[in-house]
PDB file of C-alpha atoms in Angstrom:
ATOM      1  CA  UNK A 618      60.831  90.817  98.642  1.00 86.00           C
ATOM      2  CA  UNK A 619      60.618  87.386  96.523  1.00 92.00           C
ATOM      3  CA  UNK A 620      61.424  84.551  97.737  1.00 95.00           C
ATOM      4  CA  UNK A 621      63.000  82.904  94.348  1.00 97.00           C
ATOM      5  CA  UNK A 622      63.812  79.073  94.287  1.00 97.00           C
ATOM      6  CA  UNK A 623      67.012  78.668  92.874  1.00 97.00           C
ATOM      7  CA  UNK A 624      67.080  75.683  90.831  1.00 96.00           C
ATOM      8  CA  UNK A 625      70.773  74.433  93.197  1.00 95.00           C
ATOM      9  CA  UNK A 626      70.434  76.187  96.415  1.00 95.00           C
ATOM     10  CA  UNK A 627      66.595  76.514  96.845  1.00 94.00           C
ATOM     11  CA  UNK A 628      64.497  79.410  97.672  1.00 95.00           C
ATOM     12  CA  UNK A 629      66.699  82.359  98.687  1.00 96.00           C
ATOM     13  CA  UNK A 630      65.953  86.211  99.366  1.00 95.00           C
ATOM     14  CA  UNK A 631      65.598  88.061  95.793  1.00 95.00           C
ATOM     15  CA  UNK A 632      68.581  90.206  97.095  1.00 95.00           C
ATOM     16  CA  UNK A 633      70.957  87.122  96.226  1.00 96.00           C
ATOM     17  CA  UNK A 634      70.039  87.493  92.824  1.00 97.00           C
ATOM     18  CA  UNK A 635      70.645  89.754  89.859  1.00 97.00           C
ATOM     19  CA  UNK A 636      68.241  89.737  86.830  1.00 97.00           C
ATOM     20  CA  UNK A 637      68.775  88.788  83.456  1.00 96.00           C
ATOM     21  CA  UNK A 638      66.161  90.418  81.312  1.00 96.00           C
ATOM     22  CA  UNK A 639      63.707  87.599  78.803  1.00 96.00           C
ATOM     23  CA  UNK A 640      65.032  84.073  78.464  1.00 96.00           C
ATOM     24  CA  UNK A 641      65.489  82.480  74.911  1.00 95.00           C
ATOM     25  CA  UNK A 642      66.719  84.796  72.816  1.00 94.00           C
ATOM     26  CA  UNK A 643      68.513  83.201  70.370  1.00 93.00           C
ATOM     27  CA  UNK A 644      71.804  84.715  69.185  1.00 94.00           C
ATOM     28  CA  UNK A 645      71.323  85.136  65.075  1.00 95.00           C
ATOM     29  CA  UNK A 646      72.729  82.549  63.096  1.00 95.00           C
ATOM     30  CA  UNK A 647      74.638  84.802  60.996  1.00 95.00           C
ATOM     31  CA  UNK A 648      74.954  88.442  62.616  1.00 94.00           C
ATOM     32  CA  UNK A 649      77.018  89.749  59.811  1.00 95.00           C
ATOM     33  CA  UNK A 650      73.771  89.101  57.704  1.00 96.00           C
ATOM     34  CA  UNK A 651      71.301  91.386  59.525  1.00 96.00           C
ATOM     35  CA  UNK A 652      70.309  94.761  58.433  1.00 96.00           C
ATOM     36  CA  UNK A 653      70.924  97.381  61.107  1.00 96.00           C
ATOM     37  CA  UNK A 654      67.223  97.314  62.085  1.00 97.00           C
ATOM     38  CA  UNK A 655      67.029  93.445  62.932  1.00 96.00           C
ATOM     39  CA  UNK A 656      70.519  93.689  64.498  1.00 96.00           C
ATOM     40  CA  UNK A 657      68.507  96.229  66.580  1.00 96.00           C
ATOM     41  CA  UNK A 658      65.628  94.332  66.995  1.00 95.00           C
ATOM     42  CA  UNK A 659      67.505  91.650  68.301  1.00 96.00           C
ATOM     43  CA  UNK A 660      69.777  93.799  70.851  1.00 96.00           C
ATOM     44  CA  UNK A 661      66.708  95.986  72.373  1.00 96.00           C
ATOM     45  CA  UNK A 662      63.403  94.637  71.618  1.00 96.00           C
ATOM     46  CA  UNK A 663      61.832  92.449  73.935  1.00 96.00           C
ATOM     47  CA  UNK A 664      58.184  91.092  75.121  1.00 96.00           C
ATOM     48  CA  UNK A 665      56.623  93.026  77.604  1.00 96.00           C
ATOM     49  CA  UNK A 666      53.764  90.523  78.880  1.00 96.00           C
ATOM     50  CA  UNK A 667      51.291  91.086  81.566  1.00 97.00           C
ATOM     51  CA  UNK A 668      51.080  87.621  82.735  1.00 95.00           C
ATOM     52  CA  UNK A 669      53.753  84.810  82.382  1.00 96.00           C
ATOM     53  CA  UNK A 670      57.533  85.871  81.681  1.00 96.00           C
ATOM     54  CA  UNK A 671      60.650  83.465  80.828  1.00 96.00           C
ATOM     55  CA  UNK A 672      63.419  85.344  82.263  1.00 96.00           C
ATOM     56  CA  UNK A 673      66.907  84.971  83.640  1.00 97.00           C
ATOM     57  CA  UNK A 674      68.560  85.363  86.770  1.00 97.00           C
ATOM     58  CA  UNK A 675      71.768  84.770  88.387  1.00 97.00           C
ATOM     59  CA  UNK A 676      72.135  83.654  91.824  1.00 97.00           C
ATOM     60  CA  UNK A 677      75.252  85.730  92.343  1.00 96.00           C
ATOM     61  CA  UNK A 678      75.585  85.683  95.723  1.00 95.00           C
ATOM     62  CA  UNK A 679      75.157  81.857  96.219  1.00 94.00           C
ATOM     63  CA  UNK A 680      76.258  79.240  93.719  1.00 95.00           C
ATOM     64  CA  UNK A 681      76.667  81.934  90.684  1.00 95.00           C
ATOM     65  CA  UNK A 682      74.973  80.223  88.223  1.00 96.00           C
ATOM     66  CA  UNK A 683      72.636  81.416  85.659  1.00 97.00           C
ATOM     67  CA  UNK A 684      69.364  79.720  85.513  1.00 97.00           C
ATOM     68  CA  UNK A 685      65.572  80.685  84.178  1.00 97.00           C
ATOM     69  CA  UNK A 686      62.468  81.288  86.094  1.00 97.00           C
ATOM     70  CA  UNK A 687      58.541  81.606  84.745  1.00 97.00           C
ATOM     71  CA  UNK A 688      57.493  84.496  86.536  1.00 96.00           C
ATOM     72  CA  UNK A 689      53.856  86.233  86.668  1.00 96.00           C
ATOM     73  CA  UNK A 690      54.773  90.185  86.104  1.00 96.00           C
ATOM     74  CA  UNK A 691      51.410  90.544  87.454  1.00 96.00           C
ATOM     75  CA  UNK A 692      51.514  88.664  90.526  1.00 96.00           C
ATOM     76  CA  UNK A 693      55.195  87.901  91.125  1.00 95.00           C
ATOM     77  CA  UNK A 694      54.136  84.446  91.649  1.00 95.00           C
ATOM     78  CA  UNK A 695      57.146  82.131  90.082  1.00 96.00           C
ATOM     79  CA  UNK A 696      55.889  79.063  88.367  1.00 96.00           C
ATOM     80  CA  UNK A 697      58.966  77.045  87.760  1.00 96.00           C
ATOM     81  CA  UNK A 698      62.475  77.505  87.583  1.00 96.00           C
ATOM     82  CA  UNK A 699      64.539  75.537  85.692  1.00 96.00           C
ATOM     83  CA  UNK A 700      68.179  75.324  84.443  1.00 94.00           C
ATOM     84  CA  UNK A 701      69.763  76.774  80.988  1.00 93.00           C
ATOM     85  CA  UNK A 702      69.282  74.233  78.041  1.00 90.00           C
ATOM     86  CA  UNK A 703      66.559  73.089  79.728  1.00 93.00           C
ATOM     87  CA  UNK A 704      63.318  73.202  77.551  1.00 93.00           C
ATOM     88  CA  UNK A 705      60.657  76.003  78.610  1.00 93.00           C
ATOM     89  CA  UNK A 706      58.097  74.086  80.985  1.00 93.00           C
ATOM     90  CA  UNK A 707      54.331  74.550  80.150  1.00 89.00           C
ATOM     91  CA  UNK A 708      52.351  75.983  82.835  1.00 78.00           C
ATOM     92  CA  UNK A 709      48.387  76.248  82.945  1.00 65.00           C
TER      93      UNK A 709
ATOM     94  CA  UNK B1239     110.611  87.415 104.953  1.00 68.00           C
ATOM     95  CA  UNK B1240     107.279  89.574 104.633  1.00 80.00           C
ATOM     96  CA  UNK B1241     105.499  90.272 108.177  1.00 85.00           C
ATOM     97  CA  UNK B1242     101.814  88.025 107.622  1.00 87.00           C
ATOM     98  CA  UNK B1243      99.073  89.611 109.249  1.00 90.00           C
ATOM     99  CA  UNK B1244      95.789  88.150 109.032  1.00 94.00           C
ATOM    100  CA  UNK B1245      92.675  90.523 107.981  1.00 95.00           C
ATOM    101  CA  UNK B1246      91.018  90.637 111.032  1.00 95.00           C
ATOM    102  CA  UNK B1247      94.301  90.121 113.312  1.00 94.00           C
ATOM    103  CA  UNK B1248      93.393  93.641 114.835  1.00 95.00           C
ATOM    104  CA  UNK B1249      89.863  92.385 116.321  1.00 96.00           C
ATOM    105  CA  UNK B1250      91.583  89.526 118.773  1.00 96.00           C
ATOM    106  CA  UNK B1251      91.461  91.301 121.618  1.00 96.00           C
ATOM    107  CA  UNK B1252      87.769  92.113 121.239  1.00 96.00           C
ATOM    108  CA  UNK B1253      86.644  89.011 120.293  1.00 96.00           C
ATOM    109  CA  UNK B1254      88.571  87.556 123.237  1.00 96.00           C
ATOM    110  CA  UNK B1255      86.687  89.864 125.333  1.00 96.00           C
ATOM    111  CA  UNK B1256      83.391  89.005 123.582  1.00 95.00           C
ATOM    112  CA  UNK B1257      83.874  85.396 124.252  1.00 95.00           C
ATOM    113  CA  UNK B1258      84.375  85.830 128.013  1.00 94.00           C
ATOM    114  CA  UNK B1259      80.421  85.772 128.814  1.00 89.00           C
ATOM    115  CA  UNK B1260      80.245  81.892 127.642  1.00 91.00           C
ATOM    116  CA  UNK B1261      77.288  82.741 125.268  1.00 94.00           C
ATOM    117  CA  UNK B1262      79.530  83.572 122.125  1.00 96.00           C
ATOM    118  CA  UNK B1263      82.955  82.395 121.261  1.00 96.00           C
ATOM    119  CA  UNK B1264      84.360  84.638 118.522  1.00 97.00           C
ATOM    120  CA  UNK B1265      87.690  84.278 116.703  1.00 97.00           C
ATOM    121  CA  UNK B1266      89.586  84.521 113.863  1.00 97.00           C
ATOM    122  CA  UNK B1267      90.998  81.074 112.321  1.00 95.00           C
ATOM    123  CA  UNK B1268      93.575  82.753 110.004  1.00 93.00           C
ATOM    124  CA  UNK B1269      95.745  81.674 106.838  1.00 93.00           C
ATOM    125  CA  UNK B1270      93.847  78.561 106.250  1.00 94.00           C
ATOM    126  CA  UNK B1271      94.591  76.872 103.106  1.00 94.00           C
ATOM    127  CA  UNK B1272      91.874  77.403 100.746  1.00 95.00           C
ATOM    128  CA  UNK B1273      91.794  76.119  97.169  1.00 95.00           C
ATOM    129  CA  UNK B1274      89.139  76.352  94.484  1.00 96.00           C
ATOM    130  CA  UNK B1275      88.472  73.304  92.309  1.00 96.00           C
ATOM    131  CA  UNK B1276      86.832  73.077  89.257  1.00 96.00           C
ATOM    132  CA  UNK B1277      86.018  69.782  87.458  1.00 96.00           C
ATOM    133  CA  UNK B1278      83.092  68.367  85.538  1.00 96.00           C
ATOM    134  CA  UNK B1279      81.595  66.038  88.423  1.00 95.00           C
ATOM    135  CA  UNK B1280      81.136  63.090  86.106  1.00 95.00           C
ATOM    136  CA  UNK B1281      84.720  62.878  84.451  1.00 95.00           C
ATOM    137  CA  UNK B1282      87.028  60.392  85.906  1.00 95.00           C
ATOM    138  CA  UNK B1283      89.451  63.691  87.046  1.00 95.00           C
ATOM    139  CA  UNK B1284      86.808  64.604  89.848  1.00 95.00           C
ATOM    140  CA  UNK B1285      87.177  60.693  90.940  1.00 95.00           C
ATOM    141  CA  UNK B1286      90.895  60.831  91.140  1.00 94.00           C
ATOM    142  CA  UNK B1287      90.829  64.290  92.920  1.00 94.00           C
ATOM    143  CA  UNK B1288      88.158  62.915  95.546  1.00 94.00           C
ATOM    144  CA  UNK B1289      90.548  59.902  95.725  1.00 93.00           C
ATOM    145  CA  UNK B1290      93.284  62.165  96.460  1.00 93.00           C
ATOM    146  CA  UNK B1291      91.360  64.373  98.916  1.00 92.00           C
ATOM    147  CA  UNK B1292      90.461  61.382 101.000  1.00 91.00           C
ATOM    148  CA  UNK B1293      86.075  61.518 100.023  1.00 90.00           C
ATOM    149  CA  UNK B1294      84.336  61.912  96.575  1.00 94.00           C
ATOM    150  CA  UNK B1295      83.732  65.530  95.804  1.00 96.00           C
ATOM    151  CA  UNK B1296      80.173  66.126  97.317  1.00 96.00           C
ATOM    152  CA  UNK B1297      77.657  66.365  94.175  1.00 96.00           C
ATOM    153  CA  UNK B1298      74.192  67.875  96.222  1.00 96.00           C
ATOM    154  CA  UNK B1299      74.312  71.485  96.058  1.00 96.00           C
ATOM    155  CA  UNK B1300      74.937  73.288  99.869  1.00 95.00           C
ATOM    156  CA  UNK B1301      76.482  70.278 101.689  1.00 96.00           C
ATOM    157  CA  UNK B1302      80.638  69.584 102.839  1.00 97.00           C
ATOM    158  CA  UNK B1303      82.140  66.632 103.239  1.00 96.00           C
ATOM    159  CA  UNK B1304      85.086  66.315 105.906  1.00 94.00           C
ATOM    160  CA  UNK B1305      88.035  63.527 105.406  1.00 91.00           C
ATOM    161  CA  UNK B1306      91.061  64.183 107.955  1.00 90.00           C
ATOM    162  CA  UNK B1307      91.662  67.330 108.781  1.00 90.00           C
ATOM    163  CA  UNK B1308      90.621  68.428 104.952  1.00 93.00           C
ATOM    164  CA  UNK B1309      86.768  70.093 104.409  1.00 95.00           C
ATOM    165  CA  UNK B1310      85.297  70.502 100.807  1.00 96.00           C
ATOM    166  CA  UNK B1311      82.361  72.281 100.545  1.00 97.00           C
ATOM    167  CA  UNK B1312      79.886  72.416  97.573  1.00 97.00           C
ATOM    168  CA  UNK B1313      80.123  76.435  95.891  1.00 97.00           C
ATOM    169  CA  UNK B1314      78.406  75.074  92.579  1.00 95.00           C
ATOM    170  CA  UNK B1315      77.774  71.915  90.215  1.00 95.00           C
ATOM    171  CA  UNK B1316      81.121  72.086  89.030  1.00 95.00           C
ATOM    172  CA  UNK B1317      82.959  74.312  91.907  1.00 96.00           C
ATOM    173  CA  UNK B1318      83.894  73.137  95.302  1.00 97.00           C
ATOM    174  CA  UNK B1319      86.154  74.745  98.089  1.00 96.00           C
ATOM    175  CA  UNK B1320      88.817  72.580  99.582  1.00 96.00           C
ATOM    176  CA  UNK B1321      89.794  74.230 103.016  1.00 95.00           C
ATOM    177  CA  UNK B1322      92.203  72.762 105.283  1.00 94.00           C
ATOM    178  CA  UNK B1323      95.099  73.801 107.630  1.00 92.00           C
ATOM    179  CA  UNK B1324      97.447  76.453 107.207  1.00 90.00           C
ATOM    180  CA  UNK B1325     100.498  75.150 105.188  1.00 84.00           C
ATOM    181  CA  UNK B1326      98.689  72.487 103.210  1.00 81.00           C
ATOM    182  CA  UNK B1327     100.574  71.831  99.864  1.00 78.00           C
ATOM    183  CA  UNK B1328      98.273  72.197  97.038  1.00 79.00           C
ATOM    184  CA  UNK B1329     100.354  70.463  94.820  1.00 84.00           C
ATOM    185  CA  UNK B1330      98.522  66.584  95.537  1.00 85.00           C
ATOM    186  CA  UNK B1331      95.552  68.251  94.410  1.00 89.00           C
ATOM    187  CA  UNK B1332      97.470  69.560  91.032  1.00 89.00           C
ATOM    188  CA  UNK B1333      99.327  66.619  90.481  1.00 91.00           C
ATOM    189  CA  UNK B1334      96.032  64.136  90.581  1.00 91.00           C
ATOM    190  CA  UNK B1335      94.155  66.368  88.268  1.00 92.00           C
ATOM    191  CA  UNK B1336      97.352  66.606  85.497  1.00 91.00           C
ATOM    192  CA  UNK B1337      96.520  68.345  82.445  1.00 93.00           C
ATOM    193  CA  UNK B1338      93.055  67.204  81.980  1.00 95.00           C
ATOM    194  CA  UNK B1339      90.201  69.829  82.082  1.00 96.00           C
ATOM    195  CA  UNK B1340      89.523  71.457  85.167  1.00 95.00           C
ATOM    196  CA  UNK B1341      91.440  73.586  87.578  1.00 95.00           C
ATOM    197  CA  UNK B1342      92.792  74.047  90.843  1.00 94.00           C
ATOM    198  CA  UNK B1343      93.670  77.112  91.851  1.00 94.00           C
ATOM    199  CA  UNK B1344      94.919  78.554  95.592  1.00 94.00           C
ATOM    200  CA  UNK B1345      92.328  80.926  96.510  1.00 95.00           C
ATOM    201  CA  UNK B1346      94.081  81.525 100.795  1.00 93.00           C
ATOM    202  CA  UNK B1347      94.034  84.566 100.610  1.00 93.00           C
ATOM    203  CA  UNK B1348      90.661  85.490  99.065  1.00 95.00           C
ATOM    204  CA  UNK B1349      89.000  84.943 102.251  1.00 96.00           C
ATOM    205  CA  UNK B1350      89.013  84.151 105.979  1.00 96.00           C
ATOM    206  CA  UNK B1351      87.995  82.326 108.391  1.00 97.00           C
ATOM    207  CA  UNK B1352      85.452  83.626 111.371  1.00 97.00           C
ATOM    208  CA  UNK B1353      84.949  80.823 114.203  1.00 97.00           C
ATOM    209  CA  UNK B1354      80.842  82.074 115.335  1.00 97.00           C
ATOM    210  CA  UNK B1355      80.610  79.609 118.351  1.00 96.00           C
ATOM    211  CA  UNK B1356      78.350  78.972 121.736  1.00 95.00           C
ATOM    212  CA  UNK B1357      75.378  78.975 122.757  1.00 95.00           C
ATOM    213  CA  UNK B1358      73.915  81.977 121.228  1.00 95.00           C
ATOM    214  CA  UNK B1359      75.828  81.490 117.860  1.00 96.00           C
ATOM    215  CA  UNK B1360      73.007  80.882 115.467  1.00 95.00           C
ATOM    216  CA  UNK B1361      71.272  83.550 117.272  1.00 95.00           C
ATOM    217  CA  UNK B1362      73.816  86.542 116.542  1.00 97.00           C
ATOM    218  CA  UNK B1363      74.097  85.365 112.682  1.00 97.00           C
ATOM    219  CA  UNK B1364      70.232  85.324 112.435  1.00 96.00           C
ATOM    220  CA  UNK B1365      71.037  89.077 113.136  1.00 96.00           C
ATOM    221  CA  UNK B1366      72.345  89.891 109.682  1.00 95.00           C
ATOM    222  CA  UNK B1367      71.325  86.150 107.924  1.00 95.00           C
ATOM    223  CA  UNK B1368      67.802  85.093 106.124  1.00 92.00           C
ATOM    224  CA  UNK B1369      68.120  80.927 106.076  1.00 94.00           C
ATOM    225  CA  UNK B1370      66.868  78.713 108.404  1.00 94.00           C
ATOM    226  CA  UNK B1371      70.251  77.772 110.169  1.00 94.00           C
ATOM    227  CA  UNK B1372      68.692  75.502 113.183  1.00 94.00           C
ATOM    228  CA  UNK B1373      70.621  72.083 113.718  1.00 92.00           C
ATOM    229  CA  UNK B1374      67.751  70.561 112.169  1.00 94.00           C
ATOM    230  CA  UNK B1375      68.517  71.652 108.858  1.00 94.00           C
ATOM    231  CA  UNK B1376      71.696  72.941 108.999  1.00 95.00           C
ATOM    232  CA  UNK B1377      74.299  71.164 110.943  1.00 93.00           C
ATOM    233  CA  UNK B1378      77.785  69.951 110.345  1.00 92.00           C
ATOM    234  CA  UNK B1379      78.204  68.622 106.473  1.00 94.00           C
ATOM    235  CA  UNK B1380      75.981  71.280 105.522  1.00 96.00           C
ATOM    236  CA  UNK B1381      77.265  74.507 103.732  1.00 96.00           C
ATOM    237  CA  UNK B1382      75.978  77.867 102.308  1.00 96.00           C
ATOM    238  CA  UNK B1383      77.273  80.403 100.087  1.00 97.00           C
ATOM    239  CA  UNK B1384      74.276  83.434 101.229  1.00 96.00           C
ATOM    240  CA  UNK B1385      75.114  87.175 102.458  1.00 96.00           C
ATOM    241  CA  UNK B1386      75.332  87.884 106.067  1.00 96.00           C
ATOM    242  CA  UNK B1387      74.590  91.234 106.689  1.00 96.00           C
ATOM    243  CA  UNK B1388      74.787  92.433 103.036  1.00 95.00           C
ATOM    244  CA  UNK B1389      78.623  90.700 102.680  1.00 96.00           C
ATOM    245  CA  UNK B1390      79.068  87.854 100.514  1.00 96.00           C
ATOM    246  CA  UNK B1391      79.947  85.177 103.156  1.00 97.00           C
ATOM    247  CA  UNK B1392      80.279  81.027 103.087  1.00 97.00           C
ATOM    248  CA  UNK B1393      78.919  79.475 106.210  1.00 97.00           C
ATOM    249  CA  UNK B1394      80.183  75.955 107.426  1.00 97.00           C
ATOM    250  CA  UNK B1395      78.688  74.485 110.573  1.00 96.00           C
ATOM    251  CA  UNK B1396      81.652  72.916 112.183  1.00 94.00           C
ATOM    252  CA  UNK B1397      81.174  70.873 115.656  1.00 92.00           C
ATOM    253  CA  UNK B1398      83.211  74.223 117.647  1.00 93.00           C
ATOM    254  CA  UNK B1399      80.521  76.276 115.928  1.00 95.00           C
ATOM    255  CA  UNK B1400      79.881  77.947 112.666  1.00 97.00           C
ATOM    256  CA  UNK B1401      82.718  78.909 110.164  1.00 97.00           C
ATOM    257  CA  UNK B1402      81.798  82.156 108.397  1.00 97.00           C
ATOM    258  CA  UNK B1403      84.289  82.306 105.162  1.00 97.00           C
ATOM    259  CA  UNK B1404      84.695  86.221 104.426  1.00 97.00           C
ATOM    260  CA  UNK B1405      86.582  88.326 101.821  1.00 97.00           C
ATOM    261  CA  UNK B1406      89.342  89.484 103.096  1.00 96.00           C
ATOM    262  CA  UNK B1407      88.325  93.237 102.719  1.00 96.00           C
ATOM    263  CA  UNK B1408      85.024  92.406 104.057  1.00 97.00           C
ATOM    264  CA  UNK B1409      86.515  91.002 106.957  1.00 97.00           C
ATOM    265  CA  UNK B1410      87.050  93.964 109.136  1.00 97.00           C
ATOM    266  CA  UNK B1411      83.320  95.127 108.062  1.00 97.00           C
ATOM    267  CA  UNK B1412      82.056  91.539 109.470  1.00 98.00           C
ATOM    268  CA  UNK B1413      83.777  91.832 112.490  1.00 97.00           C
ATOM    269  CA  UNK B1414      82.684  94.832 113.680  1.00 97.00           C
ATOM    270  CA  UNK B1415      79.042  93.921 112.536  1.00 97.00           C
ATOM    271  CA  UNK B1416      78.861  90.976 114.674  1.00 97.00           C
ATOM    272  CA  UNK B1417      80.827  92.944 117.737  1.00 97.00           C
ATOM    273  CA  UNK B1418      78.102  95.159 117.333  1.00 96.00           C
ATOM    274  CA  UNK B1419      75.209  92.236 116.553  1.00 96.00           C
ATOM    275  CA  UNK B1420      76.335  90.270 120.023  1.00 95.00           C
ATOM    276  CA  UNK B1421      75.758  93.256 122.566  1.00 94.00           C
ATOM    277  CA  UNK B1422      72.640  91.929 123.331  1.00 93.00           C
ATOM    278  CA  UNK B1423      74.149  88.413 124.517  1.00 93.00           C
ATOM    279  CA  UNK B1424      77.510  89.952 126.664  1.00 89.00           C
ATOM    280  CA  UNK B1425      77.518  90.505 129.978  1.00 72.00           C
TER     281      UNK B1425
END
């Protein structure tokens, strides 16, 4: 199980959390405008890294809030966490 | 007027029983007033509701603060639970926040109140619990929102032991959990 530091409550069990599929994926400025493929692209496609992820997760069964975690999908080792609107932090 | 029975009114005599060793102390603490404020921390409304509730509204995540017989307890950066005695008006609370943003809202019957005390207290919840809930780190003005034995619970070292806030429908789960979880320390 991962122990995942939540950015108000600290590290917590993963089983406190629910996942939020890849961080920073910004809602089109005009949706109205997009053709039916990048309407598509931007509902289903997302990266699929081997290495460093930006992701989301909700602490749902602490303090509820959203926040968004760096996370190796090869090692499961979390490099930061850090809150929405925050900037992504660079990592080595 | 409407019979009141409290979720876990049915387990008294059990936890009564349970308590008789001196190790555990289990009880219900029913019909509690609990209410549910959110405010932005920084706005002058959180100041005026602290000033009403007796302390400022605590700001680090996972920690209570106690004025009188009133408790509020940290649930996010904007969120805190106000719990106090059964029959506690929420209308101070209301009537210092007025119509600017934020809300108060009476949340009693949501949950209740499990009184986990004695010796062997911390022992039975580490039964069903993951965080480190020694003294050291987790004594009175702390608080955690975490799951004790898969239920969504908020935990509130008090000085007569540890407060374990529980949906009401969870309740009946809970208390038959830690019935079960204290076997080991009865005699």
């Amino acid at each position: 199980m991962l122990l995942i530091p939540c950015p108000w409550c600290g590290p917590r069990e993963e089983a406190e959390f629910h996942y939020g599929g890849q961080a920073h994926v910004a809602y089109p400025d005009d949706p109205a405008a997009l053709s039916d493929e990048e309407w598509a692209r931007y509902l289903f496609f997302r990266d699929n890294p081997k290495g460093v992820f930006a992701e989301r997760w909700s602490h749902s069964a602490g303090c509820r809030r959203w926040f968004n975690a760096l996370r190796d999908t090869a090692t499961n080792e979390i490099h930061a966490v850090y809150r929405v609107g925050e900037p992504r932090p660079v990592t080595s | 007027m409407a019979e009141r029975r409290s979720p876990a009114a049915a387990f008294a005599g059990r936890f009564a029983a349970a308590s008789e060793g001196g190790a555990l102390r289990l009880a219900e603490l029913p019909f509690r007033t609990q209410l549910n404020l959110r405010v932005d921390p920084a706005s002058p409304a959180a100041r005026d509701l602290g000033d009403a509730l007796g302390a400022p509204l605590p700001v680090e995540p996972c920690t209570a603060v106690t004025a009188g017989d009133v408790t509020v307890a940290w649930l996010g950066p904007d969120e805190w639970l106000v719990i106090a005695p059964p029959g506690h008006r929420p209308e101070l609370l209301s009537k210092a926040l007025g119509d600017r943003h934020g809300s108060v809202v009476d949340v009693s019957a949501q949950r209740t109140t499990l009184l986990v005390g004695g010796p062997r207290a911390r022992d039975l919840l580490a039964h069903g619990c993951a965080l480190d809930l020694h003294p050291s780190v987790f004594g009175p003005g702390r608080c955690a929102q975490t799951t004790l034995a898969r239920a969504q619970v908020v935990l509130l070292p008090q000085a007569d032991g540890v407060h374990v806030l529980v949906r009401s429908s969870f309740a009946a789960y809970l208390a038959e959990w830690l019935l079960d979880a204290a076997t080991e320390y009865l005699r």
